[in-house]
Amino acid sequence: MSSDAELVLKGALLPDGRVADISIAGGKIIHVGAARRADQTIDCTGQLCLPGAVDMHVHMRGGATQGYKEDWVSGSQSALAGGVTAVVDQPNTIPPLTGTDAFGARVAEATRDAYCRFGINGYVSGESDITGLWEAGALAFGETFAAASSYGGAVSPKELAQVFPVIADLGALVTLHCEDVLPGDDTSLAAHAALRPEEGETTCMEMVAAQFPPGLSAHFCHLSSPLSAAAAMTALPASFEVMPHHLFLSIEEHGTVPEGCCKVNPPVRYEKTRKALWEMWDAIPVIASDHAPHTAEEKSQPFSAAPSGIPGVETLVPLLLAQVYRGRIALSSLLEKVVYTPAHLLGIPVSTLLPGAPADLALYPRQKTETITADLLHSRAGWTPYEGMQGVFPGITCVGGHLSYRRNEFSRRDDLWLPGRGYKCTQAE
Ligand code: NCD
Ligand code: ZN
């Protein structure tokens, strides 16, 4: 029997306070109001419907050698179970995505395995084939390692000066990892933070910005302190992102996990800085996770041997939505930072929850938080630094109108790749 809608989500609360039926067909929202006749209707009474989040900074691992940490199946399922419907994968894979062969292989791997939408960025170095990567479908360039981090060697100012004009000419976005790394023994969270100081982030940002040609669209990754956020907002013509681990963890308060678990670049800071970063909430353009999974064994090594990086794609929205339910931040401000601004910066379609928009959305229990524990989560990392904290997790996540996550089960649909604007399909007709 033919019908107007394929799916109706009935009686959901919308971000603007209305309770409505959301009718979906052909991957899009076709009506918000009274339900259309439908093949399938799901009662969403008591559920808050939010647009799917865009996490613009994840490391999905996988490839030939890193699947034991995470792969596209586990990483994208983890995203969906946290209300994230699109992720942007960073190119510090093994091998890094400097050329079109490695890039094409990465797209093929994600196309085969991913359950959520994905964009893939091109790697920035003196050897990178920037134009080739852009035409192969890179969504953006970076994160660019202006300082060394896990699986990323530092790119010199000379190389940046070579590469930035090419990126500017293409009209592409470049994202930047800025730090100044001092020599010394990396034995604790406090020592790690001292060797990668807040001031060094700002100095490096200024050094990198000095190489910007006119018209370059630039975005600073994972700023850890109000000092660097203020620098991005005032002196430098760029957007920036802040991560949940810099808002929820600190050198003094890093939960029940070993210290090495909270080792990340840039480092978690002292309580004073963490609280001051919250004071800047309204001025932060983007929140992303820097989902960087490593196993519990790797992270339990002596601090200096533990790799840097924290898994976080699944807890990004839940942690922050719990803060909305507590009355600490406005829901509209959260949506700006995890949906609208990242989609706008990347130039990808945005799920506004209006008719015509892609039906990428998630349904969350109203006013009910849950205690976060690793057993709840889907990342292969198998641990979380947010153990014991409160989160609000979705029960249903739809991607293009498909029930991709429901009752803790996942279902895959095709056509999830988000190529960049430079994509030239080279396949034979
Ligand atoms: C990231 C990783 O492990 O890939 N680690 C991290 O500490 N943030 C790399 C990075 O984003 O710097
Ligand atoms: Zn980084």
Coordinates of C-alpha atoms and ligand atoms in Angstrom, one line a residue:
M1 CA 0.0 0.0 0.0
S2 CA 1.4 3.4 -0.9
S3 CA 1.5 6.0 1.8
D4 CA 2.7 9.6 2.3
A5 CA 5.5 8.9 4.8
E6 CA 7.7 5.9 5.3
L7 CA 8.2 6.7 9.0
V8 CA 6.5 8.9 11.6
L9 CA 8.0 9.8 14.9
K10 CA 4.9 10.6 16.9
G11 CA 4.6 13.1 19.7
A12 CA 8.3 14.1 20.1
L13 CA 9.3 17.2 21.9
L14 CA 11.3 19.6 19.6
P15 CA 14.1 22.0 20.6
D16 CA 11.7 24.9 20.2
G17 CA 9.3 23.4 22.8
R18 CA 6.6 22.2 20.4
V19 CA 5.3 18.6 20.6
A20 CA 4.9 17.3 17.0
D21 CA 4.8 14.3 14.7
I22 CA 7.8 14.1 12.4
S23 CA 7.0 12.6 9.0
I24 CA 9.9 11.2 7.0
A25 CA 10.1 9.9 3.4
G26 CA 13.0 9.6 0.9
G27 CA 15.6 10.2 3.6
K28 CA 14.1 13.6 4.4
I29 CA 11.7 15.2 6.8
I30 CA 8.6 15.9 4.8
H31 CA 6.3 17.4 7.5
V32 CA 6.4 18.5 11.1
G33 CA 3.0 18.8 12.7
A34 CA 0.2 16.3 12.6
A35 CA 1.3 12.9 11.4
R36 CA 1.1 11.9 7.7
R37 CA -0.2 8.4 6.8
A38 CA 2.9 6.1 7.3
D39 CA 4.3 2.7 6.8
Q40 CA 5.7 2.8 10.3
T41 CA 4.9 4.9 13.3
I42 CA 7.0 5.0 16.5
D43 CA 5.5 6.5 19.7
C44 CA 8.0 9.1 20.9
T45 CA 6.0 10.5 23.8
G46 CA 8.5 11.6 26.5
Q47 CA 11.3 11.9 24.0
L48 CA 13.3 15.0 23.0
C49 CA 14.2 15.0 19.3
L50 CA 17.4 16.7 18.4
P51 CA 19.2 17.0 15.0
G52 CA 22.1 14.6 14.6
A53 CA 25.4 16.0 15.8
V54 CA 28.4 16.5 13.5
D55 CA 31.6 15.6 15.3
M56 CA 34.3 17.3 13.2
H57 CA 37.3 15.8 14.9
V58 CA 37.5 12.0 15.3
H59 CA 40.3 9.4 14.7
M60 CA 38.5 6.2 13.7
R61 CA 41.7 4.1 13.4
G62 CA 41.1 0.9 11.5
G63 CA 43.2 0.3 8.4
A64 CA 45.6 -2.7 8.4
T65 CA 47.1 -2.2 11.8
Q66 CA 44.9 -0.2 14.2
G67 CA 41.7 -2.1 14.2
Y68 CA 42.4 -3.4 17.7
K69 CA 41.9 0.1 19.0
E70 CA 38.8 0.9 16.9
D71 CA 37.6 0.5 13.3
W72 CA 34.8 2.0 11.2
V73 CA 32.2 -0.5 12.5
S74 CA 32.9 0.1 16.3
G75 CA 33.7 3.8 15.9
S76 CA 30.6 4.7 13.8
Q77 CA 28.3 2.6 16.1
S78 CA 29.8 4.4 19.0
A79 CA 28.9 7.7 17.3
L80 CA 25.3 6.7 16.6
A81 CA 24.8 5.5 20.2
G82 CA 25.8 9.0 21.3
G83 CA 23.5 10.9 18.9
V84 CA 26.3 11.7 16.4
T85 CA 25.1 11.1 12.8
A86 CA 28.2 12.5 10.9
V87 CA 31.9 12.3 11.8
V88 CA 35.0 13.8 10.2
D89 CA 38.0 11.5 10.3
Q90 CA 41.4 12.9 10.7
P91 CA 44.1 11.8 8.3
N92 CA 46.9 10.8 10.8
T93 CA 46.1 7.2 9.9
I94 CA 48.8 4.5 9.2
P95 CA 49.8 5.3 6.5
P96 CA 48.8 9.1 6.6
L97 CA 46.5 10.3 3.9
T98 CA 49.1 12.3 1.9
G99 CA 48.1 11.0 -1.6
T100 CA 45.1 9.9 -3.5
D101 CA 45.8 6.1 -3.3
A102 CA 45.8 6.1 0.6
F103 CA 42.8 8.5 0.5
G104 CA 40.8 6.3 -1.8
A105 CA 41.6 3.2 0.3
R106 CA 40.3 5.1 3.4
V107 CA 37.1 6.1 1.7
A108 CA 36.6 2.5 0.5
E109 CA 37.1 1.1 4.0
A110 CA 34.6 3.6 5.5
T111 CA 32.1 3.1 2.7
R112 CA 32.2 -0.6 3.4
D113 CA 32.0 -0.4 7.2
A114 CA 30.6 2.9 8.5
Y115 CA 27.1 3.1 10.0
C116 CA 27.0 6.9 10.2
R117 CA 27.8 9.6 7.7
F118 CA 31.5 10.4 7.3
G119 CA 33.8 12.9 5.8
I120 CA 37.6 12.2 5.4
N121 CA 40.2 15.0 5.6
G122 CA 43.5 15.2 3.7
Y123 CA 46.8 15.1 5.5
V124 CA 48.9 18.3 5.4
S125 CA 52.7 18.1 4.9
G126 CA 55.3 19.2 2.4
E127 CA 54.8 15.9 0.5
S128 CA 50.9 16.0 0.3
D129 CA 49.2 16.1 -3.0
I130 CA 46.7 18.8 -1.8
T131 CA 44.9 19.3 -5.2
G132 CA 44.7 15.6 -5.8
L133 CA 43.2 15.0 -2.4
W134 CA 40.7 17.8 -2.9
E135 CA 39.6 16.3 -6.2
A136 CA 39.4 12.9 -4.6
G137 CA 36.9 14.2 -2.1
A138 CA 38.8 15.4 1.0
L139 CA 36.2 17.3 3.1
A140 CA 38.9 19.6 4.6
F141 CA 42.6 19.6 5.3
G142 CA 44.1 18.6 8.7
E143 CA 44.3 18.3 11.5
T144 CA 47.6 19.9 10.5
F145 CA 50.3 19.0 13.1
A146 CA 52.1 22.2 13.8
A147 CA 53.4 20.2 16.8
A148 CA 53.9 16.5 17.1
S149 CA 51.2 14.3 18.6
S150 CA 50.1 10.6 18.5
Y151 CA 50.7 9.4 14.9
G152 CA 51.5 12.9 13.6
G153 CA 55.0 14.5 13.2
A154 CA 55.3 18.3 13.2
V155 CA 55.0 20.1 9.9
S156 CA 57.6 23.0 9.7
P157 CA 56.6 26.7 9.1
K158 CA 58.3 26.4 5.7
E159 CA 56.1 23.5 4.7
L160 CA 53.0 25.4 6.0
A161 CA 54.0 28.5 3.9
Q162 CA 54.1 26.2 0.9
V163 CA 50.9 24.4 1.4
F164 CA 48.5 27.2 2.8
P165 CA 48.3 29.1 -0.5
V166 CA 47.3 26.0 -2.4
I167 CA 44.5 25.3 0.2
A168 CA 43.4 28.9 0.0
D169 CA 43.2 28.8 -3.8
L170 CA 41.0 25.7 -3.6
G171 CA 38.7 27.5 -1.1
A172 CA 39.1 24.6 1.3
L173 CA 39.1 24.7 5.1
V174 CA 42.4 23.9 7.0
T175 CA 42.3 22.7 10.6
L176 CA 45.3 23.2 12.9
H177 CA 46.8 21.4 15.9
C178 CA 48.9 24.0 17.6
E179 CA 51.2 23.4 20.5
D180 CA 54.8 24.2 21.6
V181 CA 56.4 21.0 23.0
L182 CA 59.3 21.6 25.5
P183 CA 61.9 18.9 26.2
G184 CA 61.6 17.0 29.5
D185 CA 60.3 14.0 31.4
D186 CA 56.7 13.2 30.8
T187 CA 55.9 11.4 34.0
S188 CA 52.4 12.7 35.1
L189 CA 49.5 14.8 34.0
A190 CA 51.0 17.8 35.7
A191 CA 54.4 17.2 33.9
H192 CA 52.7 16.6 30.6
A193 CA 50.8 19.9 30.9
A194 CA 54.0 21.8 31.9
L195 CA 55.8 20.4 28.8
R196 CA 52.9 21.4 26.5
P197 CA 51.9 24.7 28.2
E198 CA 48.9 26.9 27.5
E199 CA 51.1 29.8 26.4
G200 CA 52.8 27.5 23.9
E201 CA 49.4 26.8 22.2
T202 CA 49.0 30.6 21.7
T203 CA 52.5 31.1 20.5
C204 CA 52.2 28.3 18.0
M205 CA 48.8 29.7 16.8
E206 CA 50.4 33.1 16.2
M207 CA 53.3 31.5 14.4
V208 CA 51.0 29.5 12.2
A209 CA 48.6 32.4 11.6
A210 CA 51.6 34.5 10.4
Q211 CA 51.8 32.1 7.4
F212 CA 48.1 32.5 6.5
P213 CA 47.6 33.9 2.9
P214 CA 44.6 36.2 2.4
G215 CA 41.3 34.4 2.3
L216 CA 42.4 31.2 3.9
S217 CA 39.6 29.5 5.9
A218 CA 41.3 28.2 9.1
H219 CA 40.1 26.4 12.2
F220 CA 42.1 25.7 15.4
C221 CA 41.6 22.3 16.8
H222 CA 41.1 21.4 20.5
L223 CA 42.0 24.7 22.3
S224 CA 42.5 23.8 26.0
S225 CA 42.4 27.2 27.7
P226 CA 40.7 30.6 27.8
L227 CA 44.1 32.1 26.8
S228 CA 44.2 30.4 23.4
A229 CA 40.4 30.7 22.9
A230 CA 40.7 34.5 23.4
A231 CA 43.6 34.6 21.0
A232 CA 41.5 32.8 18.3
M233 CA 38.6 35.2 18.9
T234 CA 40.5 38.5 18.8
A235 CA 43.8 38.4 17.0
L236 CA 43.5 35.6 14.6
P237 CA 41.0 35.2 11.7
A238 CA 39.9 31.7 12.5
S239 CA 37.2 29.5 14.1
F240 CA 38.1 27.0 16.8
E241 CA 36.8 24.0 18.7
V242 CA 36.9 22.9 22.4
M243 CA 36.8 19.3 23.6
P244 CA 34.7 17.7 26.4
H245 CA 37.9 16.5 28.1
H246 CA 39.0 20.0 28.6
L247 CA 35.6 20.9 30.1
F248 CA 35.1 17.8 32.3
L249 CA 38.6 16.6 33.3
S250 CA 41.6 18.2 34.9
I251 CA 44.9 17.5 36.5
E252 CA 43.2 17.3 39.9
E253 CA 39.9 15.7 38.8
H254 CA 40.5 12.9 36.3
G255 CA 38.1 10.3 37.6
T256 CA 38.8 6.7 38.5
V257 CA 41.0 5.8 35.5
P258 CA 44.8 5.7 35.7
E259 CA 46.5 9.0 35.0
G260 CA 47.8 7.8 31.6
C261 CA 44.2 7.4 30.4
C262 CA 43.7 11.2 30.6
K263 CA 47.0 11.8 28.7
V264 CA 46.0 13.8 25.6
N265 CA 47.4 16.5 23.4
P266 CA 46.8 19.3 24.2
P267 CA 46.8 18.2 27.9
V268 CA 44.1 18.5 30.4
R269 CA 44.7 21.6 32.5
Y270 CA 44.2 22.6 36.2
E271 CA 40.7 23.0 37.7
K272 CA 41.1 26.8 37.6
T273 CA 41.6 26.7 33.8
R274 CA 38.8 24.1 33.3
K275 CA 36.3 26.3 35.2
A276 CA 37.5 29.4 33.3
L277 CA 36.9 27.6 30.0
W278 CA 33.2 27.0 31.1
E279 CA 32.9 30.7 31.7
M280 CA 33.6 31.2 28.0
W281 CA 30.9 28.7 26.9
D282 CA 28.9 31.1 24.9
A283 CA 31.9 32.3 22.8
I284 CA 33.0 28.8 21.8
P285 CA 32.0 28.1 18.1
V286 CA 32.4 24.3 18.0
I287 CA 32.6 21.4 20.4
A288 CA 34.0 18.2 19.0
S289 CA 35.4 15.1 20.6
D290 CA 38.9 14.4 19.3
H291 CA 37.8 10.8 19.7
A292 CA 41.3 9.1 19.9
P293 CA 40.9 5.6 21.1
H294 CA 43.7 3.5 22.6
T295 CA 43.3 0.3 24.5
A296 CA 43.2 0.1 28.3
E297 CA 46.5 -1.9 28.2
E298 CA 48.2 0.8 26.2
K299 CA 46.9 3.5 28.5
S300 CA 47.9 1.6 31.7
Q301 CA 51.6 1.6 30.8
P302 CA 53.9 3.9 32.8
F303 CA 52.7 7.5 32.0
S304 CA 55.6 8.4 29.7
A305 CA 54.9 5.3 27.5
A306 CA 51.1 5.7 27.3
P307 CA 50.0 7.1 23.9
S308 CA 48.0 10.4 24.0
G309 CA 44.3 10.4 23.2
I310 CA 40.9 9.8 24.8
P311 CA 37.8 8.1 23.3
G312 CA 34.9 10.5 23.3
V313 CA 32.5 10.4 20.3
E314 CA 29.8 8.6 22.2
T315 CA 29.9 10.8 25.3
L316 CA 30.2 14.2 23.5
V317 CA 26.4 15.0 23.3
P318 CA 25.3 13.0 26.4
L319 CA 27.7 14.8 28.8
L320 CA 26.6 18.2 27.5
L321 CA 22.9 17.4 27.3
A322 CA 23.1 16.4 31.0
Q323 CA 24.4 20.0 31.6
V324 CA 21.4 21.3 29.6
Y325 CA 19.0 19.3 31.8
R326 CA 20.8 20.7 34.9
G327 CA 20.1 24.2 33.7
R328 CA 23.8 25.1 33.2
I329 CA 23.7 25.8 29.5
A330 CA 21.0 26.5 26.9
L331 CA 19.9 23.7 24.5
S332 CA 20.1 26.2 21.6
S333 CA 23.8 26.9 22.5
L334 CA 24.6 23.2 22.5
L335 CA 23.0 22.7 19.0
E336 CA 25.0 25.7 17.6
K337 CA 28.2 24.1 18.7
V338 CA 27.6 20.4 17.8
V339 CA 25.3 20.7 14.8
Y340 CA 24.9 24.0 13.0
T341 CA 28.4 25.6 13.2
P342 CA 30.4 22.5 12.3
A343 CA 28.0 21.7 9.4
H344 CA 28.4 25.3 8.2
L345 CA 32.2 25.3 8.4
L346 CA 32.4 22.0 6.5
G347 CA 29.7 22.9 4.0
I348 CA 27.7 19.8 4.6
P349 CA 23.9 19.5 4.7
V350 CA 22.4 20.3 8.1
S351 CA 19.5 18.5 9.8
T352 CA 17.5 21.5 10.9
L353 CA 14.4 19.3 11.7
L354 CA 12.5 21.4 9.2
P355 CA 10.7 20.0 6.1
G356 CA 13.3 19.3 3.4
A357 CA 16.1 18.7 5.7
P358 CA 17.9 15.3 5.9
A359 CA 16.2 13.1 8.5
D360 CA 19.4 12.8 10.6
L361 CA 18.2 13.0 14.2
A362 CA 18.2 11.4 17.6
L363 CA 15.6 10.8 20.3
Y364 CA 16.6 11.3 23.9
P365 CA 14.7 10.7 27.2
R366 CA 13.4 13.9 28.6
Q367 CA 14.9 15.0 31.9
K368 CA 16.4 11.6 32.6
T369 CA 20.2 11.2 33.0
E370 CA 22.2 8.0 33.2
T371 CA 25.4 7.2 35.0
I372 CA 28.1 6.7 32.4
T373 CA 30.0 3.5 32.6
A374 CA 32.3 1.8 30.0
D375 CA 29.9 -1.2 29.8
L376 CA 27.2 1.2 28.2
L377 CA 29.6 2.3 25.4
H378 CA 30.5 0.8 22.0
S379 CA 34.0 2.0 21.3
R380 CA 36.6 -0.8 21.1
A381 CA 38.7 1.2 23.5
G382 CA 36.5 -0.4 26.3
W383 CA 37.1 2.4 28.9
T384 CA 36.0 6.0 29.5
P385 CA 37.4 8.7 31.7
Y386 CA 33.8 9.9 32.3
E387 CA 33.0 6.8 34.4
G388 CA 30.4 7.8 37.0
M389 CA 29.5 11.1 35.4
Q390 CA 25.9 11.8 34.2
G391 CA 24.9 11.6 30.5
V392 CA 21.8 11.6 28.4
F393 CA 21.9 8.9 25.7
P394 CA 19.6 8.5 22.8
G395 CA 17.4 5.4 22.4
I396 CA 17.0 6.0 18.6
T397 CA 19.3 7.6 16.1
C398 CA 18.2 8.0 12.4
V399 CA 20.5 8.6 9.5
G400 CA 18.7 9.8 6.3
G401 CA 15.4 8.5 7.8
H402 CA 16.9 5.0 8.4
L403 CA 16.6 3.6 11.9
S404 CA 20.4 3.2 12.2
Y405 CA 20.3 2.7 16.0
R406 CA 17.4 1.4 18.0
R407 CA 17.0 -0.8 21.1
N408 CA 20.8 -1.1 21.2
E409 CA 20.9 -2.6 17.7
F410 CA 22.5 -1.1 14.6
S411 CA 21.4 -1.2 11.0
R412 CA 23.5 0.0 8.1
R413 CA 22.4 2.0 5.1
D414 CA 24.5 3.0 2.0
D415 CA 25.5 6.3 0.6
L416 CA 27.0 7.8 3.8
W417 CA 30.1 9.5 2.4
L418 CA 30.3 13.3 2.6
P419 CA 32.9 14.3 -0.1
G420 CA 34.1 17.9 -0.1
R421 CA 33.2 20.5 -2.7
G422 CA 36.3 19.7 -4.8
Y423 CA 35.2 16.1 -5.5
K424 CA 35.5 15.1 -9.1
C425 CA 34.1 11.7 -9.8
T426 CA 36.6 10.0 -12.0
Q427 CA 34.7 6.7 -12.4
A428 CA 33.9 5.7 -16.0
E429 CA 30.3 6.5 -17.0
Ligands
NCD1 C1 45.4 12.0 18.7 C2 45.5 10.6 18.2 O1 45.7 9.7 19.1 O2 45.3 10.3 17.0 N1 45.8 12.2 20.0 C3 45.6 13.2 20.9 O3 46.2 13.2 22.0 N2 44.7 14.2 20.6 C4 46.1 12.9 17.7 C5 45.8 14.4 17.9 O4 44.6 14.8 17.7 O5 46.6 15.2 18.3
ZN2 ZN 45.3 17.0 17.6

